[in-house]
CSV table of C-alpha atoms in Angstrom, one decimal:
chain,number,residue,atom,x,y,z
A,30,MET,CA,27.4,118.8,46.4
A,31,LYS,CA,28.6,117.0,49.5
A,32,VAL,CA,27.4,118.6,52.8
A,33,GLU,CA,30.1,118.7,55.5
A,34,TRP,CA,27.8,120.2,58.2
A,35,LYS,CA,30.7,122.3,59.4
A,36,GLY,CA,31.1,126.1,59.6
A,37,VAL,CA,28.5,128.9,59.4
A,38,TYR,CA,25.1,128.2,57.9
A,39,PRO,CA,23.0,131.4,57.8
A,40,ALA,CA,19.2,130.9,58.3
A,41,ILE,CA,18.7,133.4,55.6
A,42,THR,CA,15.8,135.9,55.6
A,43,THR,CA,13.3,136.0,52.8
A,44,LYS,CA,13.1,139.5,51.2
A,45,PHE,CA,9.7,140.9,50.1
A,46,THR,CA,8.7,143.9,48.0
A,47,LEU,CA,6.2,146.4,49.3
A,48,ASN,CA,3.7,144.6,47.0
A,49,ASP,CA,4.3,141.4,49.0
A,50,GLU,CA,6.2,139.6,46.3
A,51,LEU,CA,9.7,138.0,46.6
A,52,ASP,CA,12.3,140.7,46.3
A,53,PHE,CA,15.2,139.0,44.5
A,54,ASP,CA,17.2,142.2,44.1
A,55,ALA,CA,17.5,142.7,47.9
A,56,TYR,CA,17.9,139.0,48.4
A,57,ASP,CA,20.8,138.7,46.0
A,58,LYS,CA,22.6,141.7,47.7
A,59,ASN,CA,22.5,139.8,51.0
A,60,ILE,CA,23.6,136.5,49.6
A,61,VAL,CA,26.6,138.1,47.9
A,62,ALA,CA,27.6,139.6,51.3
A,63,GLN,CA,27.3,136.2,52.9
A,64,LEU,CA,29.5,134.6,50.3
A,65,GLU,CA,32.1,137.3,50.5
A,66,ALA,CA,32.3,136.7,54.2
A,67,GLY,CA,33.0,133.0,53.6
A,68,ILE,CA,29.9,131.3,54.9
A,69,ASP,CA,29.7,127.5,54.4
A,70,GLY,CA,26.1,126.9,53.4
A,71,LEU,CA,22.7,128.4,53.3
A,72,ILE,CA,19.4,127.4,54.9
A,73,LEU,CA,16.4,128.5,52.9
A,74,GLY,CA,12.8,128.9,54.2
A,75,GLY,CA,13.5,128.4,57.9
A,76,SER,CA,11.9,130.2,60.8
A,77,LEU,CA,13.9,133.4,60.0
A,78,GLY,CA,12.9,132.9,56.3
A,79,GLU,CA,9.2,133.2,57.3
A,80,ALA,CA,8.5,129.7,56.4
A,81,SER,CA,5.0,129.7,57.9
A,82,VAL,CA,3.8,132.4,55.4
A,83,LEU,CA,5.6,131.2,52.2
A,84,THR,CA,3.8,129.1,49.7
A,85,GLU,CA,5.3,125.9,48.4
A,86,GLU,CA,5.9,127.5,45.1
A,87,GLU,CA,7.7,130.4,46.6
A,88,LYS,CA,10.0,128.1,48.5
A,89,PHE,CA,10.9,126.3,45.3
A,90,GLU,CA,11.3,129.6,43.5
A,91,LEU,CA,13.8,130.7,46.2
A,92,LEU,CA,15.6,127.4,45.9
A,93,LYS,CA,15.9,127.5,42.1
A,94,HIS,CA,17.0,131.2,42.2
A,95,THR,CA,19.6,130.6,44.9
A,96,ALA,CA,21.0,127.6,43.2
A,97,GLY,CA,21.6,129.7,40.1
A,98,LEU,CA,23.2,132.5,42.1
A,99,VAL,CA,25.6,130.4,44.2
A,100,ASP,CA,26.5,128.1,41.3
A,101,ASN,CA,27.5,125.1,43.4
A,102,LYS,CA,29.9,127.1,45.5
A,103,ILE,CA,28.2,126.1,48.8
A,104,PRO,CA,25.5,123.6,49.7
A,105,LEU,CA,21.8,124.7,49.9
A,106,VAL,CA,19.6,123.4,52.6
A,107,LEU,CA,15.8,123.6,52.3
A,108,ASN,CA,13.8,123.7,55.5
A,109,ILE,CA,10.7,121.4,55.8
A,110,ALA,CA,8.2,122.4,58.4
A,111,GLU,CA,4.8,120.7,57.6
A,112,GLN,CA,1.8,119.4,59.3
A,113,SER,CA,1.5,116.1,57.3
A,114,THR,CA,4.0,113.5,56.5
A,115,LYS,CA,2.6,113.2,53.0
A,116,VAL,CA,3.3,116.9,52.2
A,117,ALA,CA,6.7,116.8,53.8
A,118,VAL,CA,7.7,113.8,51.7
A,119,SER,CA,6.4,115.5,48.5
A,120,ILE,CA,8.4,118.7,49.3
A,121,ALA,CA,11.6,116.6,50.0
A,122,LYS,CA,11.3,114.8,46.6
A,123,ARG,CA,10.8,118.0,44.7
A,124,ALA,CA,13.5,119.8,46.5
A,125,GLU,CA,15.9,117.1,45.5
A,126,ASP,CA,14.8,117.5,41.8
A,127,LEU,CA,15.3,121.3,42.0
A,128,GLY,CA,18.8,121.3,43.3
A,129,ALA,CA,18.7,121.2,47.1
A,130,ASP,CA,21.8,119.7,48.5
A,131,ALA,CA,20.3,118.8,51.9
A,132,LEU,CA,17.2,119.2,54.1
A,133,MET,CA,16.5,120.6,57.5
A,134,LEU,CA,13.5,118.8,59.2
A,135,LEU,CA,11.3,120.1,61.9
A,136,PRO,CA,9.0,117.8,63.8
A,137,PRO,CA,5.3,117.8,62.8
A,138,MET,CA,3.8,121.3,63.0
A,139,ARG,CA,0.7,122.2,65.1
A,140,TYR,CA,0.1,118.6,66.3
A,141,LYS,CA,2.3,117.7,69.3
A,142,ALA,CA,3.4,114.3,68.2
A,143,ASP,CA,4.7,111.9,70.9
A,144,ASP,CA,8.2,110.4,70.7
A,145,HIS,CA,7.2,107.4,68.6
A,146,GLU,CA,5.2,109.5,66.1
A,147,THR,CA,8.0,112.0,65.7
A,148,VAL,CA,10.6,109.3,65.0
A,149,VAL,CA,8.3,107.6,62.4
A,150,TYR,CA,7.7,111.0,60.8
A,151,PHE,CA,11.4,111.6,60.4
A,152,LYS,CA,12.1,108.1,59.2
A,153,ALA,CA,9.3,108.3,56.6
A,154,ILE,CA,10.9,111.4,55.0
A,155,ALA,CA,14.4,110.1,55.2
A,156,LYS,CA,13.3,106.9,53.4
A,157,GLU,CA,12.0,108.9,50.4
A,158,THR,CA,15.0,111.0,49.7
A,159,SER,CA,18.7,110.5,49.2
A,160,LEU,CA,19.4,114.0,50.4
A,161,PRO,CA,21.3,114.4,53.7
A,162,ILE,CA,19.2,115.6,56.6
A,163,MET,CA,19.7,117.8,59.6
A,164,ILE,CA,17.1,117.5,62.4
A,165,TYR,CA,16.0,120.7,64.0
A,166,ASN,CA,15.7,120.1,67.7
A,167,ASN,CA,14.0,123.2,69.2
A,168,PRO,CA,11.6,122.2,72.0
A,169,ILE,CA,11.4,125.8,73.3
A,170,ASP,CA,9.6,127.0,70.2
A,171,TYR,CA,8.2,123.9,68.7
A,172,LYS,CA,7.3,121.9,71.9
A,173,ILE,CA,8.7,118.6,70.8
A,174,ASN,CA,12.0,117.5,72.4
A,175,ILE,CA,14.1,115.1,70.3
A,176,THR,CA,15.8,113.0,73.0
A,177,LEU,CA,19.0,111.0,72.8
A,178,ASP,CA,16.9,107.8,72.8
A,179,MET,CA,15.1,109.2,69.7
A,180,PHE,CA,18.3,109.9,68.0
A,181,GLU,CA,19.4,106.3,68.8
A,182,GLU,CA,16.4,105.1,66.8
A,183,LEU,CA,17.1,107.6,64.0
A,184,ALA,CA,20.7,106.4,63.6
A,185,GLU,CA,19.6,103.6,61.3
A,186,CYS,CA,18.8,106.3,58.7
A,187,SER,CA,22.2,106.9,57.2
A,188,ASN,CA,21.1,110.2,55.6
A,189,ILE,CA,20.1,111.7,58.9
A,190,GLU,CA,23.5,113.2,59.5
A,191,ALA,CA,23.2,116.3,61.7
A,192,VAL,CA,21.2,118.1,64.3
A,193,LYS,CA,20.5,121.8,64.7
A,194,GLU,CA,20.9,122.0,68.5
A,195,SER,CA,18.5,124.6,69.9
A,196,THR,CA,17.5,123.1,73.2
A,197,ARG,CA,19.3,125.9,74.9
A,198,ASP,CA,21.1,123.4,77.1
A,199,ILE,CA,24.8,123.6,76.3
A,200,THR,CA,25.4,120.2,78.0
A,201,ASN,CA,23.4,118.6,75.3
A,202,VAL,CA,26.3,119.0,72.9
A,203,THR,CA,28.5,116.9,75.2
A,204,ARG,CA,25.7,114.4,75.8
A,205,MET,CA,25.3,113.9,72.0
A,206,ILE,CA,29.1,113.4,71.6
A,207,ASN,CA,29.4,111.0,74.6
A,208,ARG,CA,26.5,108.9,73.2
A,209,PHE,CA,27.1,109.0,69.5
A,210,GLY,CA,30.7,110.1,68.9
A,211,ASP,CA,30.8,111.6,65.5
A,212,ARG,CA,27.7,109.8,64.2
A,213,TYR,CA,25.9,113.2,64.1
A,214,LYS,CA,27.3,116.5,63.3
A,215,ILE,CA,26.1,119.2,65.7
A,216,LEU,CA,25.3,122.7,64.7
A,217,CYS,CA,24.4,125.3,67.3
A,218,GLY,CA,21.1,127.0,66.5
A,219,VAL,CA,21.0,129.6,69.2
A,220,ASP,CA,23.1,132.7,68.5
A,221,PRO,CA,23.8,133.7,72.2
A,222,LEU,CA,25.1,130.2,72.9
A,223,ALA,CA,27.2,129.7,69.8
A,224,LEU,CA,30.7,130.4,71.2
A,225,GLU,CA,30.1,128.1,74.2
A,226,SER,CA,28.7,125.4,71.9
A,227,LEU,CA,31.6,125.6,69.5
A,228,VAL,CA,34.2,125.4,72.4
A,229,VAL,CA,32.6,122.2,73.7
A,230,GLY,CA,32.5,120.5,70.4
A,231,ALA,CA,29.8,121.7,68.1
A,232,ASP,CA,30.8,121.4,64.4
A,233,GLY,CA,28.9,124.4,63.1
A,234,TRP,CA,26.6,127.3,63.7
A,235,VAL,CA,23.2,127.8,62.1
A,236,ALA,CA,23.2,131.6,62.6
A,237,GLY,CA,20.6,134.3,62.6
A,238,LEU,CA,22.4,137.7,63.1
A,239,VAL,CA,24.9,136.5,60.4
A,240,ASP,CA,22.2,137.9,58.1
A,241,ALA,CA,23.3,141.4,59.2
A,242,PHE,CA,26.8,140.7,60.4
A,243,PRO,CA,28.3,138.0,58.2
A,244,LYS,CA,32.0,138.7,58.6
A,245,GLU,CA,31.8,138.9,62.4
A,246,THR,CA,29.9,135.6,62.6
A,247,VAL,CA,32.4,133.8,60.3
A,248,ALA,CA,35.3,135.3,62.3
A,249,ILE,CA,34.0,134.0,65.6
A,250,PHE,CA,33.6,130.5,64.2
A,251,ARG,CA,37.0,130.4,62.5
A,252,LEU,CA,38.9,131.8,65.5
A,253,VAL,CA,37.3,129.3,67.9
A,254,LYS,CA,38.2,126.4,65.6
A,255,ALA,CA,41.7,127.7,65.3
A,256,GLY,CA,42.1,127.7,69.1
A,257,ARG,CA,42.2,131.5,69.2
A,258,ILE,CA,39.6,131.7,71.9
A,259,GLU,CA,40.5,135.1,73.4
A,260,GLU,CA,40.3,136.8,70.0
A,261,ALA,CA,36.9,135.1,69.3
A,262,LEU,CA,35.7,136.0,72.8
A,263,SER,CA,36.5,139.7,72.3
A,264,ILE,CA,34.3,139.8,69.2
A,265,TYR,CA,31.6,137.7,70.8
A,266,ARG,CA,31.3,139.9,73.9
A,267,TRP,CA,30.9,142.9,71.6
A,268,PHE,CA,28.3,141.0,69.6
A,269,LEU,CA,26.2,139.4,72.4
A,270,PRO,CA,23.6,142.2,72.9
A,271,VAL,CA,22.9,142.0,69.2
A,272,LEU,CA,22.9,138.2,69.2
A,273,GLU,CA,20.2,138.2,71.9
A,274,LEU,CA,17.8,139.6,69.3
A,275,ASP,CA,17.8,136.0,67.9
A,276,ILE,CA,15.9,134.6,70.9
A,277,HIS,CA,12.9,137.0,70.8
A,278,PRO,CA,9.5,136.1,69.3
A,279,LYS,CA,10.0,139.0,66.9
A,280,LEU,CA,13.5,137.8,65.8
A,281,VAL,CA,12.5,138.2,62.1
A,282,GLN,CA,11.6,141.8,62.5
A,283,TYR,CA,14.6,142.5,64.7
A,284,ILE,CA,17.1,140.8,62.4
A,285,LYS,CA,15.7,142.4,59.3
A,286,LEU,CA,16.0,145.8,61.0
A,287,ALA,CA,19.7,145.0,61.7
A,288,GLU,CA,20.1,144.1,58.0
A,289,VAL,CA,18.8,147.5,57.1
A,290,MET,CA,21.3,149.2,59.4
A,291,THR,CA,24.2,147.3,58.0
A,292,GLY,CA,23.1,148.0,54.4
A,293,ILE,CA,22.4,144.5,53.2
A,294,GLY,CA,18.6,144.0,53.6
A,295,THR,CA,15.2,145.4,53.8
A,296,GLU,CA,12.7,145.7,56.7
A,297,THR,CA,9.6,144.4,54.9
A,298,VAL,CA,7.9,141.4,56.5
A,299,ARG,CA,4.9,139.4,55.4
A,300,ALA,CA,1.6,139.8,57.4
A,301,PRO,CA,0.6,138.9,60.0
A,302,ARG,CA,4.1,140.1,61.0
A,303,LEU,CA,4.4,143.9,61.0
A,304,SER,CA,7.5,146.0,61.2
A,305,ILE,CA,8.2,147.2,64.7
A,306,GLU,CA,7.4,150.8,65.7
A,307,GLY,CA,7.6,153.3,68.6
A,308,ALA,CA,9.5,152.5,71.8
A,309,GLU,CA,10.1,148.9,70.7
A,310,ARG,CA,11.8,150.0,67.5
A,311,GLU,CA,13.9,152.6,69.4
A,312,LYS,CA,15.0,150.0,71.8
A,313,VAL,CA,16.2,147.6,69.1
A,314,LEU,CA,17.8,150.4,67.1
A,315,ASN,CA,19.7,151.4,70.2
A,316,ILE,CA,21.1,147.9,70.6
A,317,ILE,CA,22.1,147.8,66.9
A,318,ASN,CA,23.5,151.3,66.7
A,319,THR,CA,25.5,150.9,70.0
A,320,ALA,CA,27.2,147.9,68.4
A,321,LEU,CA,27.8,149.6,65.1
A,322,ALA,CA,29.5,152.6,66.9
A,323,VAL,CA,32.2,150.3,68.2
A,324,ARG,CA,32.3,147.6,65.5
A,325,PRO,CA,35.5,145.7,65.9
A,326,GLU,CA,38.3,145.3,63.5
A,327,LEU,CA,38.5,141.6,62.6
A,328,PRO,CA,41.8,139.7,62.7
A,329,GLU,CA,43.3,139.2,59.2
A,330,GLY,CA,42.3,135.9,57.7
A,331,SER,CA,39.3,135.3,60.0
A,332,TRP,CA,36.9,135.7,57.2
A,333,GLY,CA,37.2,135.1,53.5
A,334,ARG,CA,35.4,135.7,50.2
A,335,VAL,CA,33.9,133.1,47.9
A,336,PRO,CA,33.6,134.8,44.5
A,337,VAL,CA,30.1,135.0,43.1
A,338,THR,CA,28.4,136.9,40.3
A,339,ALA,CA,25.0,138.3,41.1
């Protein structure tokens, strides 16, 4: 399936049973809700998907299962976050064999590679797969900044097509466009900055709180791109306190709790993560419940269903 790198791409959470196994019943319920809302693609095994605690086989199991569920209705993007180039290349090749439509690449994990090492790492993976690639640029969390000069070097790899822009610097969207035109598609990767990023030219939104609020997320994207900024802004202002849960170190726990409160997820995480308790839990619940109490009515046509059979 051709990947357009436009629209809303949920960084989907991975669901676990109380026995710490993959929970496909809960997972399917959430995916169906995403498709009904009209999302444009899915990212599997990302940071929100608890990539750091998934085995390789679990990632491939998720990929195969999701491919069967969505039945080529939307593209599937598998995240690659590895310590060694050798392992990253191996995962990329197998992902292609198992039905991934694209890859999201993080810089090398744990080792803080310099600019040259990072570029060589990305090029080595791109060379070994025909899949389109989105580079994940998140220097806040992963300590490596992929600069415009580095993207200049990567431009020779035709299958490196997009960037998940998570520098938290809105002006970087304009800098990328000024330097490269439409060579790279740009997807905002920071929920509280999404509307602003879309207004200044981002093509899509790799979203987190979409996991709990799929229709609202799709509506904001579609309204902005239709030029209906005031309508999008009204929803966005309501949504912002919840969206800010996406930029906390415990974003996985917080967003999974939001999924529970909207009826399309479970709270179970994999250790060393633990579900939140006490005052922290009450604080997050208050944010979510306050939003739910005044959940807006969405403009007609601002979200749309893609039929799927679970």
